[in-house]
CSV table of C-alpha atoms and ligand atoms in Angstrom, one decimal:
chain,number,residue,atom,x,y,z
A,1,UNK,CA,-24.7,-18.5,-26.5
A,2,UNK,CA,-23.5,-15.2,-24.3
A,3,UNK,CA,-19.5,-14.7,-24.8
A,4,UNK,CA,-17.8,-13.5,-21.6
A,5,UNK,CA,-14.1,-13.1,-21.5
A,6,UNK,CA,-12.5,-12.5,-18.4
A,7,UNK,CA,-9.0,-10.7,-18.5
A,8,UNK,CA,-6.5,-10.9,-15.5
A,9,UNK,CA,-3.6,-8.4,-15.0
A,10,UNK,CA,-0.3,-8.4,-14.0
A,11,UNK,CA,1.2,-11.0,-11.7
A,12,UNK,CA,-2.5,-12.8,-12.1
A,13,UNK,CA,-0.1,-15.6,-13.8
A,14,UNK,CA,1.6,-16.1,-10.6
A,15,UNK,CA,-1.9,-17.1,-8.7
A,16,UNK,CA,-1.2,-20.3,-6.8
A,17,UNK,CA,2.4,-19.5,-6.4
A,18,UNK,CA,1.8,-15.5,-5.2
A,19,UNK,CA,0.8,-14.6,-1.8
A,20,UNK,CA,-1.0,-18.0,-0.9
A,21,UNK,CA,-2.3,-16.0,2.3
A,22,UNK,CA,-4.1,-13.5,0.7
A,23,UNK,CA,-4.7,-14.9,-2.4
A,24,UNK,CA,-5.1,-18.7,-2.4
A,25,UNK,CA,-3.4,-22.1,-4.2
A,26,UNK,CA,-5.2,-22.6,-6.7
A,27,UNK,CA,-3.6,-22.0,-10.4
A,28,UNK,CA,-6.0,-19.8,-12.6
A,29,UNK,CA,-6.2,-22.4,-15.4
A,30,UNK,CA,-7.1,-24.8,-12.5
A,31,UNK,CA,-10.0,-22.5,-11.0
A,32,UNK,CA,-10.6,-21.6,-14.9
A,33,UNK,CA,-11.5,-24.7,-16.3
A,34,UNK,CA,-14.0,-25.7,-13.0
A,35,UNK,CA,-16.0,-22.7,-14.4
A,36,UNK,CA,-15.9,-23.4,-18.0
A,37,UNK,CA,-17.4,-26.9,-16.6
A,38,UNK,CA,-20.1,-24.9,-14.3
A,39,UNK,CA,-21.4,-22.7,-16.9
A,40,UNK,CA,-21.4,-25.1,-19.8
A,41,UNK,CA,-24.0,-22.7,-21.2
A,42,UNK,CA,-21.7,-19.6,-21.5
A,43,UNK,CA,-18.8,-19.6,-23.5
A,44,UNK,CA,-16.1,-18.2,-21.2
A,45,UNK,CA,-12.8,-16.7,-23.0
A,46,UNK,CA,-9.6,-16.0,-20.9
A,47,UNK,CA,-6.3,-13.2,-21.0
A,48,UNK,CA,-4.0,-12.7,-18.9
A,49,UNK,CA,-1.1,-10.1,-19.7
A,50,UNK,CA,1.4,-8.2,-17.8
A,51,UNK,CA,1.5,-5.7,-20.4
A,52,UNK,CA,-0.7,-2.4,-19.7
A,53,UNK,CA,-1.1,-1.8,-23.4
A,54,UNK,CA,-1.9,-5.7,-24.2
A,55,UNK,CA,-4.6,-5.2,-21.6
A,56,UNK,CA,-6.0,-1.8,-23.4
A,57,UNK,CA,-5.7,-3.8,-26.7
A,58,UNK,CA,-7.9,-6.9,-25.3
A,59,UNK,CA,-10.1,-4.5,-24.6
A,60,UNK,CA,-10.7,-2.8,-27.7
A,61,UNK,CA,-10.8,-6.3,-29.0
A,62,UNK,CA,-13.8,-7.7,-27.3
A,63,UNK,CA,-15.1,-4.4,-26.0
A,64,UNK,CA,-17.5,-4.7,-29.2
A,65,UNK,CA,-18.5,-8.1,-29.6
A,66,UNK,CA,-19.2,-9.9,-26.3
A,67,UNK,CA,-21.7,-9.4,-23.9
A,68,UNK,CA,-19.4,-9.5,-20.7
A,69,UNK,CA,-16.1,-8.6,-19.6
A,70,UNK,CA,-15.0,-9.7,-15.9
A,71,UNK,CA,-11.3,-7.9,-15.3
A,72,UNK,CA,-8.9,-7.7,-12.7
A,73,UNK,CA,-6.7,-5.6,-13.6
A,74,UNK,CA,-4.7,-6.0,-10.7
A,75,UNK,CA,-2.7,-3.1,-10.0
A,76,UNK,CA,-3.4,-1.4,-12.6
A,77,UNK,CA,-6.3,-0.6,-11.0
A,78,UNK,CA,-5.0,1.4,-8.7
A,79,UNK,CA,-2.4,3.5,-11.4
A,80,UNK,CA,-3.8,3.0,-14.5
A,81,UNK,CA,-5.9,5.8,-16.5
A,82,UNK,CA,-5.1,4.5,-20.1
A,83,UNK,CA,-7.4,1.0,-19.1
A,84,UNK,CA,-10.0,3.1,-17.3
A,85,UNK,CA,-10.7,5.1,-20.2
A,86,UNK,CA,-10.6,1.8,-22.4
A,87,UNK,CA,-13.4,0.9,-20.0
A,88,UNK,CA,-15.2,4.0,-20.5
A,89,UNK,CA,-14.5,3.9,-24.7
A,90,UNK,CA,-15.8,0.0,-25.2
A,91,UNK,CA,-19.9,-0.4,-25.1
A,92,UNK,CA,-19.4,-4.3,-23.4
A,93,UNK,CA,-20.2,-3.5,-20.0
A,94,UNK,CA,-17.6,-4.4,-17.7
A,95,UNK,CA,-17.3,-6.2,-14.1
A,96,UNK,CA,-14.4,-5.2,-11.8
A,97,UNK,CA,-13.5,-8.2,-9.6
A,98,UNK,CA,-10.6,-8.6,-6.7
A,99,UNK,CA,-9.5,-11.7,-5.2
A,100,UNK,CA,-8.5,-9.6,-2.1
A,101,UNK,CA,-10.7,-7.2,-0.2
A,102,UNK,CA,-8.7,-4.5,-1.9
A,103,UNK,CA,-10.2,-1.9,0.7
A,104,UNK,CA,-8.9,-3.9,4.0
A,105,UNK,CA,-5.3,-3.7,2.5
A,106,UNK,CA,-3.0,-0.7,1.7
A,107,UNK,CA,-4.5,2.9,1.1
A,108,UNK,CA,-3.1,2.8,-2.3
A,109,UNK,CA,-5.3,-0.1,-3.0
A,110,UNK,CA,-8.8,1.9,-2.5
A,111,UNK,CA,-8.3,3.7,-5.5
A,112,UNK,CA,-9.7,2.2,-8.5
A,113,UNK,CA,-9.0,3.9,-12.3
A,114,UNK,CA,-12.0,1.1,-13.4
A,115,UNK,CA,-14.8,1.6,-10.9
A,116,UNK,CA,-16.5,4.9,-12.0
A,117,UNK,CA,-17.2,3.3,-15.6
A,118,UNK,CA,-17.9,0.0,-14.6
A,119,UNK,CA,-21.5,-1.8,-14.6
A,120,UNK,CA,-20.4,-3.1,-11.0
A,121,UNK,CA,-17.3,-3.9,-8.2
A,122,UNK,CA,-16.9,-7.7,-6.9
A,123,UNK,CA,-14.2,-8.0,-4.2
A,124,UNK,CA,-13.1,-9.7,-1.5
A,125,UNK,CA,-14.3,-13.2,-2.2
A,126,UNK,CA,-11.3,-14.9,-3.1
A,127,UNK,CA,-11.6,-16.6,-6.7
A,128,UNK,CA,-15.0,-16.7,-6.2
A,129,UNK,CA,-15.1,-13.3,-7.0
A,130,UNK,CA,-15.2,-14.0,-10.3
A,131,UNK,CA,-17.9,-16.8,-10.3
A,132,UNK,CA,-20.0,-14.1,-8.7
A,133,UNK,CA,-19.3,-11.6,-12.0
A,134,UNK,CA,-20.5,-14.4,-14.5
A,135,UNK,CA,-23.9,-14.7,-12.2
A,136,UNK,CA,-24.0,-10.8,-12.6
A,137,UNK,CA,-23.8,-11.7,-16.3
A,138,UNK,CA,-26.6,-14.4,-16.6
B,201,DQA,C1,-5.9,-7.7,-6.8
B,201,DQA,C2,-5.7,-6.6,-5.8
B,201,DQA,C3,-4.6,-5.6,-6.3
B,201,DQA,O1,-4.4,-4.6,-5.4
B,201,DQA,C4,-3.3,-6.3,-6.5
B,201,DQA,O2,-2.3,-5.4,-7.0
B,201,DQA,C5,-3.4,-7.6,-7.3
B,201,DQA,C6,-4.6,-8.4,-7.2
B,201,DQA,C7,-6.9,-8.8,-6.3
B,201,DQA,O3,-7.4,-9.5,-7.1
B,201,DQA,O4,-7.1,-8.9,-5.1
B,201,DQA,O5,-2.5,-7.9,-8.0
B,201,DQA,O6,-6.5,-7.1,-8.0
Protein backbone atom coordinates (compact mmCIF):
# COMPACT_ATOMS: atom_id res chain seq x y z
CA UNK A 1 0.00 0.00 0.00
CA UNK A 2 1.67 3.57 -0.99
CA UNK A 3 1.80 6.02 2.24
CA UNK A 4 1.19 9.65 1.36
CA UNK A 5 0.91 12.20 4.12
CA UNK A 6 -0.20 15.48 3.31
CA UNK A 7 0.97 18.35 5.72
CA UNK A 8 -0.93 21.74 5.89
CA UNK A 9 0.64 24.97 7.38
CA UNK A 10 -0.35 27.70 9.28
CA UNK A 11 -3.88 28.91 9.61
CA UNK A 12 -4.76 25.63 7.28
CA UNK A 13 -6.72 24.79 10.79
CA UNK A 14 -8.94 27.70 10.25
CA UNK A 15 -10.22 26.32 6.60
CA UNK A 16 -13.97 26.52 6.56
CA UNK A 17 -13.92 29.36 8.99
CA UNK A 18 -10.90 31.58 7.01
CA UNK A 19 -11.50 33.58 3.98
CA UNK A 20 -14.67 31.49 2.70
CA UNK A 21 -14.16 33.68 -0.56
CA UNK A 22 -11.07 32.62 -1.50
CA UNK A 23 -10.74 29.56 0.17
CA UNK A 24 -14.10 27.72 0.61
CA UNK A 25 -16.47 26.11 3.67
CA UNK A 26 -15.40 23.10 3.87
CA UNK A 27 -13.40 22.03 7.25
CA UNK A 28 -10.20 20.00 6.25
CA UNK A 29 -11.13 16.88 8.37
CA UNK A 30 -14.48 17.20 6.34
CA UNK A 31 -12.74 17.38 2.84
CA UNK A 32 -10.06 14.93 4.50
CA UNK A 33 -11.98 12.00 5.26
CA UNK A 34 -14.07 12.20 1.49
CA UNK A 35 -10.52 11.36 0.28
CA UNK A 36 -9.50 8.81 2.67
CA UNK A 37 -12.95 7.24 1.33
CA UNK A 38 -11.93 7.90 -2.50
CA UNK A 39 -8.54 6.44 -2.38
CA UNK A 40 -9.33 3.46 -0.16
CA UNK A 41 -6.22 2.05 -1.84
CA UNK A 42 -3.67 4.58 -0.47
CA UNK A 43 -3.14 5.11 2.95
CA UNK A 44 -3.41 8.87 3.36
CA UNK A 45 -1.69 10.44 6.72
CA UNK A 46 -2.49 14.07 7.81
CA UNK A 47 -0.41 17.30 9.83
CA UNK A 48 -1.33 20.35 10.26
CA UNK A 49 0.94 22.68 12.43
CA UNK A 50 1.41 26.37 12.90
CA UNK A 51 4.77 25.86 13.99
CA UNK A 52 7.68 26.37 11.22
CA UNK A 53 9.91 23.97 13.05
CA UNK A 54 6.97 21.20 13.67
CA UNK A 55 6.60 21.47 9.94
CA UNK A 56 10.66 20.93 9.29
CA UNK A 57 10.30 18.10 11.84
CA UNK A 58 7.31 16.26 9.97
CA UNK A 59 9.33 16.44 7.34
CA UNK A 60 12.33 14.78 8.43
CA UNK A 61 9.89 12.36 9.79
CA UNK A 62 8.31 10.92 6.76
CA UNK A 63 10.77 12.43 4.33
CA UNK A 64 12.37 8.78 4.52
CA UNK A 65 9.73 6.41 4.66
CA UNK A 66 6.73 7.29 2.44
CA UNK A 67 6.31 7.51 -1.04
CA UNK A 68 4.50 10.99 -1.20
CA UNK A 69 4.29 14.15 0.49
CA UNK A 70 1.47 16.75 -0.62
CA UNK A 71 2.26 20.20 1.47
CA UNK A 72 0.85 23.49 1.78
CA UNK A 73 2.85 25.21 3.53
CA UNK A 74 0.90 28.17 3.40
CA UNK A 75 2.81 31.12 4.01
CA UNK A 76 5.63 29.77 4.65
CA UNK A 77 5.96 29.31 1.27
CA UNK A 78 6.48 32.46 0.50
CA UNK A 79 9.18 33.34 3.74
CA UNK A 80 10.38 30.15 4.65
CA UNK A 81 14.03 28.85 3.65
CA UNK A 82 14.47 26.40 6.66
CA UNK A 83 11.24 24.08 5.01
CA UNK A 84 12.57 24.60 1.51
CA UNK A 85 15.79 23.13 2.39
CA UNK A 86 13.92 20.33 4.35
CA UNK A 87 12.46 19.75 0.94
CA UNK A 88 15.67 19.64 -0.75
CA UNK A 89 17.38 17.32 2.40
CA UNK A 90 14.33 14.52 2.44
CA UNK A 91 14.55 11.81 -0.68
CA UNK A 92 10.30 11.54 -0.56
CA UNK A 93 9.45 13.56 -3.44
CA UNK A 94 7.27 16.31 -2.60
CA UNK A 95 4.03 18.04 -4.27
CA UNK A 96 3.40 21.78 -3.57
CA UNK A 97 -0.38 22.48 -3.60
CA UNK A 98 -2.39 25.93 -3.05
CA UNK A 99 -6.02 26.22 -2.50
CA UNK A 100 -5.74 29.78 -4.05
CA UNK A 101 -4.27 30.73 -7.29
CA UNK A 102 -1.33 32.03 -5.24
CA UNK A 103 -0.01 33.93 -8.58
CA UNK A 104 -3.51 36.02 -9.08
CA UNK A 105 -3.15 37.33 -5.50
CA UNK A 106 -0.41 39.56 -3.83
CA UNK A 107 3.19 39.80 -5.35
CA UNK A 108 4.46 38.47 -2.20
CA UNK A 109 2.55 35.41 -2.84
CA UNK A 110 4.58 34.40 -6.22
CA UNK A 111 7.41 33.54 -4.42
CA UNK A 112 7.76 30.12 -3.37
CA UNK A 113 10.88 28.80 -0.90
CA UNK A 114 9.40 24.96 -1.97
CA UNK A 115 9.00 25.06 -5.76
CA UNK A 116 12.60 24.77 -7.07
CA UNK A 117 12.99 21.31 -5.06
CA UNK A 118 9.78 20.08 -5.57
CA UNK A 119 8.65 17.08 -8.00
CA UNK A 120 5.67 19.47 -9.07
CA UNK A 121 3.31 22.83 -8.19
CA UNK A 122 -0.72 22.25 -7.91
CA UNK A 123 -2.51 25.56 -7.44
CA UNK A 124 -5.45 27.32 -7.89
CA UNK A 125 -8.04 24.55 -7.68
CA UNK A 126 -9.55 25.02 -4.52
CA UNK A 127 -9.34 21.77 -2.25
CA UNK A 128 -9.16 19.92 -5.16
CA UNK A 129 -5.83 20.84 -5.39
CA UNK A 130 -4.89 18.29 -3.33
CA UNK A 131 -6.91 15.46 -4.89
CA UNK A 132 -5.03 16.38 -7.98
CA UNK A 133 -1.38 15.75 -5.95
CA UNK A 134 -2.55 12.16 -4.77
CA UNK A 135 -3.40 11.40 -8.81
CA UNK A 136 0.18 12.81 -9.35
CA UNK A 137 1.05 10.11 -6.86
CA UNK A 138 -0.76 6.96 -8.27
C1 LIG B 1 -2.24 29.17 0.50
C2 LIG B 1 -1.76 30.46 -0.16
C3 LIG B 1 -0.82 31.22 0.76
O1 LIG B 1 -0.38 32.41 0.13
C4 LIG B 1 -1.54 31.60 2.03
O2 LIG B 1 -0.66 32.23 2.92
C5 LIG B 1 -2.23 30.45 2.67
C6 LIG B 1 -2.87 29.44 1.85
C7 LIG B 1 -3.29 28.44 -0.36
O3 LIG B 1 -3.49 27.26 -0.11
O4 LIG B 1 -3.91 29.06 -1.24
O5 LIG B 1 -2.35 30.39 3.91
O6 LIG B 1 -1.13 28.30 0.65
Amino acid sequence: MKKLIIINGPNLNLLGKREPEIYGSLTFTEYYNELVAKYSEVKIDYYQSNIEGELIDKLHEVGFSYDGIILNAAAYTHTSVGIGDAVKGIETPVVEVHISNTFSREEIRHQSYISANARGVILGFGLQSYDLAIQSFL
